[in-house]
PDB file of C-alpha atoms and ligand atoms in Angstrom:
ATOM      1  CA  MET A   1       3.764 -22.353   1.506  1.00  0.00           C
ATOM      2  CA  PHE A   2       2.791 -20.947  -1.907  1.00  0.00           C
ATOM      3  CA  GLU A   3       6.185 -21.957  -3.268  1.00  0.00           C
ATOM      4  CA  ALA A   4       5.517 -25.494  -1.972  1.00  0.00           C
ATOM      5  CA  GLY A   5       2.423 -25.626  -4.188  1.00  0.00           C
ATOM      6  CA  ALA A   6      -0.496 -24.311  -2.118  1.00  0.00           C
ATOM      7  CA  ASP A   7      -3.042 -22.453  -4.255  1.00  0.00           C
ATOM      8  CA  VAL A   8      -4.948 -20.783  -1.416  1.00  0.00           C
ATOM      9  CA  ILE A   9      -4.218 -20.348   2.269  1.00  0.00           C
ATOM     10  CA  THR A  10      -6.997 -20.024   4.833  1.00  0.00           C
ATOM     11  CA  LEU A  11      -6.477 -18.659   8.341  1.00  0.00           C
ATOM     12  CA  GLY A  12      -7.982 -19.105  11.756  1.00  0.00           C
ATOM     13  CA  ASN A  13      -8.043 -17.803  15.301  1.00  0.00           C
ATOM     14  CA  HIS A  14      -4.318 -16.891  15.225  1.00  0.00           C
ATOM     15  CA  VAL A  15      -4.866 -14.512  12.328  1.00  0.00           C
ATOM     16  CA  TRP A  16      -3.503 -11.472  14.223  1.00  0.00           C
ATOM     17  CA  ARG A  17      -0.744 -13.329  16.128  1.00  0.00           C
ATOM     18  CA  ARG A  18       1.870 -11.628  13.957  1.00  0.00           C
ATOM     19  CA  GLY A  19       1.034  -8.094  12.923  1.00  0.00           C
ATOM     20  CA  GLU A  20       3.346  -8.279   9.900  1.00  0.00           C
ATOM     21  CA  ILE A  21       0.570 -10.162   8.099  1.00  0.00           C
ATOM     22  CA  VAL A  22      -1.654  -7.072   7.851  1.00  0.00           C
ATOM     23  CA  PRO A  23      -0.067  -5.486   4.739  1.00  0.00           C
ATOM     24  CA  TYR A  24       0.326  -8.921   3.188  1.00  0.00           C
ATOM     25  CA  LEU A  25      -3.380  -9.687   3.695  1.00  0.00           C
ATOM     26  CA  LYS A  26      -4.286  -6.451   1.960  1.00  0.00           C
ATOM     27  CA  GLU A  27      -2.292  -7.247  -1.158  1.00  0.00           C
ATOM     28  CA  SER A  28      -2.658 -11.034  -1.535  1.00  0.00           C
ATOM     29  CA  ASP A  29      -5.338 -12.490  -3.786  1.00  0.00           C
ATOM     30  CA  ARG A  30      -4.710 -16.013  -2.504  1.00  0.00           C
ATOM     31  CA  ILE A  31      -5.094 -15.684   1.235  1.00  0.00           C
ATOM     32  CA  VAL A  32      -8.611 -15.695   2.610  1.00  0.00           C
ATOM     33  CA  ARG A  33      -9.156 -14.471   6.152  1.00  0.00           C
ATOM     34  CA  PRO A  34     -12.017 -15.475   8.422  1.00  0.00           C
ATOM     35  CA  ALA A  35     -15.132 -13.779   7.037  1.00  0.00           C
ATOM     36  CA  ASN A  36     -16.720 -13.178  10.411  1.00  0.00           C
ATOM     37  CA  LEU A  37     -14.089 -10.833  11.789  1.00  0.00           C
ATOM     38  CA  SER A  38     -14.815  -7.126  12.184  1.00  0.00           C
ATOM     39  CA  VAL A  39     -15.962  -5.387   8.992  1.00  0.00           C
ATOM     40  CA  ARG A  40     -13.001  -3.052   9.598  1.00  0.00           C
ATOM     41  CA  ALA A  41     -10.410  -5.842   9.499  1.00  0.00           C
ATOM     42  CA  PRO A  42      -8.127  -6.084   6.426  1.00  0.00           C
ATOM     43  CA  GLY A  43      -8.083  -9.010   4.036  1.00  0.00           C
ATOM     44  CA  LYS A  44     -10.422 -10.847   1.673  1.00  0.00           C
ATOM     45  CA  LYS A  45     -13.512 -12.795   2.751  1.00  0.00           C
ATOM     46  CA  LEU A  46     -13.698 -14.706  -0.500  1.00  0.00           C
ATOM     47  CA  VAL A  47     -11.026 -15.687  -3.024  1.00  0.00           C
ATOM     48  CA  VAL A  48     -11.426 -17.507  -6.318  1.00  0.00           C
ATOM     49  CA  VAL A  49      -8.370 -19.299  -7.666  1.00  0.00           C
ATOM     50  CA  GLU A  50      -8.484 -21.533 -10.773  1.00  0.00           C
ATOM     51  CA  GLY A  51     -12.257 -21.770 -10.635  1.00  0.00           C
ATOM     52  CA  VAL A  52     -12.440 -22.685  -6.948  1.00  0.00           C
ATOM     53  CA  ALA A  53     -13.964 -20.238  -4.486  1.00  0.00           C
ATOM     54  CA  VAL A  54     -12.677 -20.447  -0.932  1.00  0.00           C
ATOM     55  CA  ILE A  55     -14.398 -19.071   2.172  1.00  0.00           C
ATOM     56  CA  ASN A  56     -13.039 -19.224   5.736  1.00  0.00           C
ATOM     57  CA  LEU A  57     -15.150 -18.909   8.918  1.00  0.00           C
ATOM     58  CA  LEU A  58     -14.438 -18.966  12.639  1.00  0.00           C
ATOM     59  CA  GLY A  59     -16.633 -21.060  14.921  1.00  0.00           C
ATOM     60  CA  SER A  60     -18.267 -19.393  17.920  1.00  0.00           C
ATOM     61  CA  LEU A  61     -17.319 -21.742  20.783  1.00  0.00           C
ATOM     62  CA  PHE A  62     -14.215 -20.566  22.719  1.00  0.00           C
ATOM     63  CA  ILE A  63     -13.091 -18.420  19.794  1.00  0.00           C
ATOM     64  CA  ASN A  64     -15.792 -15.737  20.223  1.00  0.00           C
ATOM     65  CA  PRO A  65     -15.496 -14.066  16.816  1.00  0.00           C
ATOM     66  CA  PRO A  66     -17.091 -10.614  16.475  1.00  0.00           C
ATOM     67  CA  VAL A  67     -19.823 -12.032  14.227  1.00  0.00           C
ATOM     68  CA  ASN A  68     -21.641 -15.380  14.287  1.00  0.00           C
ATOM     69  CA  PRO A  69     -20.537 -17.445  11.254  1.00  0.00           C
ATOM     70  CA  PHE A  70     -24.151 -18.202  10.326  1.00  0.00           C
ATOM     71  CA  GLU A  71     -24.795 -14.449   9.979  1.00  0.00           C
ATOM     72  CA  VAL A  72     -22.346 -14.084   7.086  1.00  0.00           C
ATOM     73  CA  ILE A  73     -22.235 -17.394   5.225  1.00  0.00           C
ATOM     74  CA  ASP A  74     -25.378 -17.071   3.091  1.00  0.00           C
ATOM     75  CA  ASP A  75     -24.303 -13.797   1.473  1.00  0.00           C
ATOM     76  CA  LEU A  76     -20.801 -15.107   0.845  1.00  0.00           C
ATOM     77  CA  VAL A  77     -22.082 -18.274  -0.828  1.00  0.00           C
ATOM     78  CA  GLU A  78     -24.334 -16.142  -3.017  1.00  0.00           C
ATOM     79  CA  GLN A  79     -21.384 -13.964  -4.043  1.00  0.00           C
ATOM     80  CA  ALA A  80     -19.229 -17.041  -4.709  1.00  0.00           C
ATOM     81  CA  ARG A  81     -21.915 -18.725  -6.807  1.00  0.00           C
ATOM     82  CA  LYS A  82     -21.957 -15.751  -9.187  1.00  0.00           C
ATOM     83  CA  ARG A  83     -18.310 -16.514  -9.989  1.00  0.00           C
ATOM     84  CA  THR A  84     -18.012 -20.328  -9.867  1.00  0.00           C
ATOM     85  CA  PRO A  85     -20.029 -23.418  -8.932  1.00  0.00           C
ATOM     86  CA  VAL A  86     -17.072 -24.940  -7.033  1.00  0.00           C
ATOM     87  CA  ILE A  87     -17.053 -23.557  -3.491  1.00  0.00           C
ATOM     88  CA  VAL A  88     -14.999 -24.737  -0.514  1.00  0.00           C
ATOM     89  CA  VAL A  89     -15.733 -23.542   3.022  1.00  0.00           C
ATOM     90  CA  ASP A  90     -13.130 -23.912   5.765  1.00  0.00           C
ATOM     91  CA  MET A  91     -14.984 -23.847   9.082  1.00  0.00           C
ATOM     92  CA  HIS A  92     -12.304 -23.209  11.690  1.00  0.00           C
ATOM     93  CA  GLY A  93     -13.982 -24.128  14.949  1.00  0.00           C
ATOM     94  CA  GLU A  94     -13.820 -26.015  18.208  1.00  0.00           C
ATOM     95  CA  ALA A  95     -17.306 -27.495  18.458  1.00  0.00           C
ATOM     96  CA  THR A  96     -18.153 -30.584  16.440  1.00  0.00           C
ATOM     97  CA  SER A  97     -21.855 -29.650  16.658  1.00  0.00           C
ATOM     98  CA  GLU A  98     -21.300 -26.267  15.045  1.00  0.00           C
ATOM     99  CA  LYS A  99     -19.241 -27.783  12.239  1.00  0.00           C
ATOM    100  CA  VAL A 100     -21.793 -30.541  11.566  1.00  0.00           C
ATOM    101  CA  ALA A 101     -24.641 -28.022  11.649  1.00  0.00           C
ATOM    102  CA  LEU A 102     -22.894 -25.767   9.108  1.00  0.00           C
ATOM    103  CA  SER A 103     -22.218 -28.781   6.877  1.00  0.00           C
ATOM    104  CA  LYS A 104     -25.900 -29.657   6.929  1.00  0.00           C
ATOM    105  CA  TRP A 105     -27.026 -26.054   6.377  1.00  0.00           C
ATOM    106  CA  LEU A 106     -24.764 -25.765   3.315  1.00  0.00           C
ATOM    107  CA  ASP A 107     -25.577 -29.213   1.880  1.00  0.00           C
ATOM    108  CA  GLY A 108     -26.439 -28.708  -1.784  1.00  0.00           C
ATOM    109  CA  LYS A 109     -25.160 -25.112  -1.761  1.00  0.00           C
ATOM    110  CA  VAL A 110     -21.370 -25.616  -1.766  1.00  0.00           C
ATOM    111  CA  THR A 111     -18.904 -28.316  -2.830  1.00  0.00           C
ATOM    112  CA  ALA A 112     -17.262 -28.940   0.545  1.00  0.00           C
ATOM    113  CA  VAL A 113     -17.364 -27.864   4.176  1.00  0.00           C
ATOM    114  CA  ILE A 114     -14.034 -28.728   5.758  1.00  0.00           C
ATOM    115  CA  GLY A 115     -13.622 -28.372   9.512  1.00  0.00           C
ATOM    116  CA  THR A 116     -10.287 -27.291  10.965  1.00  0.00           C
ATOM    117  CA  HIS A 117      -8.775 -26.028  14.244  1.00  0.00           C
ATOM    118  CA  THR A 118      -8.770 -29.045  16.591  1.00  0.00           C
ATOM    119  CA  HIS A 119      -5.666 -30.600  14.986  1.00  0.00           C
ATOM    120  CA  VAL A 120      -7.270 -34.050  15.427  1.00  0.00           C
ATOM    121  CA  GLN A 121      -8.628 -35.656  12.260  1.00  0.00           C
ATOM    122  CA  THR A 122     -12.158 -36.960  12.566  1.00  0.00           C
ATOM    123  CA  ASN A 123     -13.454 -40.206  11.112  1.00  0.00           C
ATOM    124  CA  ASP A 124     -16.506 -38.757   9.350  1.00  0.00           C
ATOM    125  CA  ALA A 125     -15.430 -37.730   5.821  1.00  0.00           C
ATOM    126  CA  ARG A 126     -18.595 -38.034   3.777  1.00  0.00           C
ATOM    127  CA  VAL A 127     -20.644 -36.743   0.855  1.00  0.00           C
ATOM    128  CA  GLN A 128     -24.012 -35.546   2.166  1.00  0.00           C
ATOM    129  CA  PRO A 129     -27.267 -36.246   0.292  1.00  0.00           C
ATOM    130  CA  GLY A 130     -27.306 -32.818  -1.405  1.00  0.00           C
ATOM    131  CA  GLY A 131     -23.812 -33.325  -2.848  1.00  0.00           C
ATOM    132  CA  THR A 132     -21.705 -31.400  -0.346  1.00  0.00           C
ATOM    133  CA  ALA A 133     -18.593 -33.109   0.980  1.00  0.00           C
ATOM    134  CA  ALA A 134     -17.883 -32.694   4.664  1.00  0.00           C
ATOM    135  CA  ILE A 135     -15.460 -33.611   7.399  1.00  0.00           C
ATOM    136  CA  THR A 136     -15.619 -32.295  10.953  1.00  0.00           C
ATOM    137  CA  ASP A 137     -11.851 -31.865  11.177  1.00  0.00           C
ATOM    138  CA  ALA A 138      -9.215 -32.345   8.491  1.00  0.00           C
ATOM    139  CA  GLY A 139      -6.527 -32.843  11.127  1.00  0.00           C
ATOM    140  CA  MET A 140      -3.018 -31.502  11.504  1.00  0.00           C
ATOM    141  CA  THR A 141      -0.021 -31.263   9.246  1.00  0.00           C
ATOM    142  CA  GLY A 142       2.836 -31.318  11.709  1.00  0.00           C
ATOM    143  CA  PRO A 143       4.482 -33.379  14.449  1.00  0.00           C
ATOM    144  CA  HIS A 144       2.013 -35.865  15.906  1.00  0.00           C
ATOM    145  CA  ASP A 145       4.340 -37.002  18.715  1.00  0.00           C
ATOM    146  CA  SER A 146       3.170 -33.943  20.652  1.00  0.00           C
ATOM    147  CA  VAL A 147       0.176 -32.280  22.234  1.00  0.00           C
ATOM    148  CA  ILE A 148      -1.390 -30.900  19.029  1.00  0.00           C
ATOM    149  CA  GLY A 149       2.029 -29.767  17.781  1.00  0.00           C
ATOM    150  CA  VAL A 150       3.585 -28.588  21.056  1.00  0.00           C
ATOM    151  CA  GLN A 151       6.291 -30.596  22.852  1.00  0.00           C
ATOM    152  CA  ALA A 152       4.191 -32.800  25.130  1.00  0.00           C
ATOM    153  CA  GLU A 153       6.278 -32.210  28.246  1.00  0.00           C
ATOM    154  CA  LEU A 154       5.764 -28.433  28.006  1.00  0.00           C
ATOM    155  CA  ALA A 155       2.017 -28.686  27.349  1.00  0.00           C
ATOM    156  CA  ILE A 156       1.589 -31.101  30.271  1.00  0.00           C
ATOM    157  CA  ARG A 157       3.631 -28.853  32.564  1.00  0.00           C
ATOM    158  CA  ALA A 158       1.401 -25.892  31.691  1.00  0.00           C
ATOM    159  CA  MET A 159      -1.704 -27.914  32.419  1.00  0.00           C
ATOM    160  CA  ARG A 160      -0.394 -29.453  35.670  1.00  0.00           C
ATOM    161  CA  THR A 161       0.897 -26.191  37.139  1.00  0.00           C
ATOM    162  CA  SER A 162      -1.485 -23.609  35.577  1.00  0.00           C
ATOM    163  CA  MET A 163       1.610 -21.485  35.143  1.00  0.00           C
ATOM    164  CA  PRO A 164       2.827 -19.841  31.921  1.00  0.00           C
ATOM    165  CA  VAL A 165       5.197 -22.023  29.900  1.00  0.00           C
ATOM    166  CA  ARG A 166       6.870 -21.037  26.654  1.00  0.00           C
ATOM    167  CA  PHE A 167       5.703 -23.561  24.091  1.00  0.00           C
ATOM    168  CA  GLU A 168       8.104 -25.106  21.599  1.00  0.00           C
ATOM    169  CA  THR A 169       7.140 -26.991  18.471  1.00  0.00           C
ATOM    170  CA  ALA A 170       7.642 -30.761  18.672  1.00  0.00           C
ATOM    171  CA  SER A 171       9.445 -32.694  15.941  1.00  0.00           C
ATOM    172  CA  GLY A 172       8.473 -36.391  15.976  1.00  0.00           C
ATOM    173  CA  ASP A 173       6.032 -38.313  13.772  1.00  0.00           C
ATOM    174  CA  VAL A 174       5.459 -35.614  11.175  1.00  0.00           C
ATOM    175  CA  ARG A 175       2.367 -36.221   9.107  1.00  0.00           C
ATOM    176  CA  ILE A 176       0.465 -34.430   6.396  1.00  0.00           C
ATOM    177  CA  GLU A 177      -3.261 -34.681   7.084  1.00  0.00           C
ATOM    178  CA  GLY A 178      -6.130 -33.338   5.075  1.00  0.00           C
ATOM    179  CA  VAL A 179      -9.072 -34.298   2.934  1.00  0.00           C
ATOM    180  CA  LEU A 180      -9.363 -35.128  -0.756  1.00  0.00           C
ATOM    181  CA  VAL A 181     -12.587 -34.065  -2.412  1.00  0.00           C
ATOM    182  CA  GLU A 182     -13.569 -34.827  -5.996  1.00  0.00           C
ATOM    183  CA  CYS A 183     -16.417 -33.017  -7.703  1.00  0.00           C
ATOM    184  CA  THR A 184     -18.149 -32.541 -11.022  1.00  0.00           C
ATOM    185  CA  ASP A 185     -17.845 -29.368 -13.116  1.00  0.00           C
ATOM    186  CA  ASP A 186     -21.071 -28.118 -11.585  1.00  0.00           C
ATOM    187  CA  GLY A 187     -19.586 -28.255  -8.091  1.00  0.00           C
ATOM    188  CA  ARG A 188     -21.290 -31.349  -6.777  1.00  0.00           C
ATOM    189  CA  ALA A 189     -18.958 -33.535  -4.683  1.00  0.00           C
ATOM    190  CA  THR A 190     -18.607 -37.141  -5.804  1.00  0.00           C
ATOM    191  CA  SER A 191     -16.151 -38.375  -3.152  1.00  0.00           C
ATOM    192  CA  CYS A 192     -14.600 -37.230   0.097  1.00  0.00           C
ATOM    193  CA  GLU A 193     -11.732 -39.061   1.767  1.00  0.00           C
ATOM    194  CA  SER A 194      -9.550 -38.144   4.713  1.00  0.00           C
ATOM    195  CA  VAL A 195      -5.825 -38.279   3.960  1.00  0.00           C
ATOM    196  CA  ARG A 196      -2.912 -38.931   6.279  1.00  0.00           C
ATOM    197  CA  VAL A 197       0.639 -39.374   5.041  1.00  0.00           C
ATOM    198  CA  SER A 198       3.685 -39.982   7.239  1.00  0.00           C
ATOM    199  CA  VAL A 199       6.587 -37.756   6.317  1.00  0.00           C
ATOM    200  CA  ALA A 200       9.192 -38.700   8.927  1.00  0.00           C
TER     201      ALA A 200
HETATM  202 FE1  LIG B 301      -7.155 -22.709  15.343  1.00  0.00          FE
END
């Protein structure tokens, strides 16, 4: 993904799905892990690349992180502000309410609060009154002819039978989804637009 042009990679609730990431997290300066994991977990809670600070949080609902995201965010924003005025927060969470609440709490303190995790892009990209861009969910880059990326037939079978099913990645209707935020040098957002591009 870095070779494809990504500057920073954020993570989410699958952070420990593959243990091989642990040594990589320790050495990389461009991967930010959820800040509200255990204090004993490896990886960086804040990275700054090309003048942009990036913070990643896990939402509480269903994900049950060890620490509430609101417990850690203020200190992290303070640390980030000492290094750059341009700060992006990726709030990886299930609940729209939690993501909207964080966006409002951080309005005027960071450049953007970008929700992730649900894989379904929301229709609420906006710049809030204090100058913080926000979207509840940036959506999914992957196959949209699917159940959030999984072959639909397999996901439906798992739900209909409540039995374990090995999930396979779908392949149809691949789209890149995300959000485009523009800001001034002092970190105030001037525009926020959701993006969706069909690839195949
Ligand atoms: Fe997730």
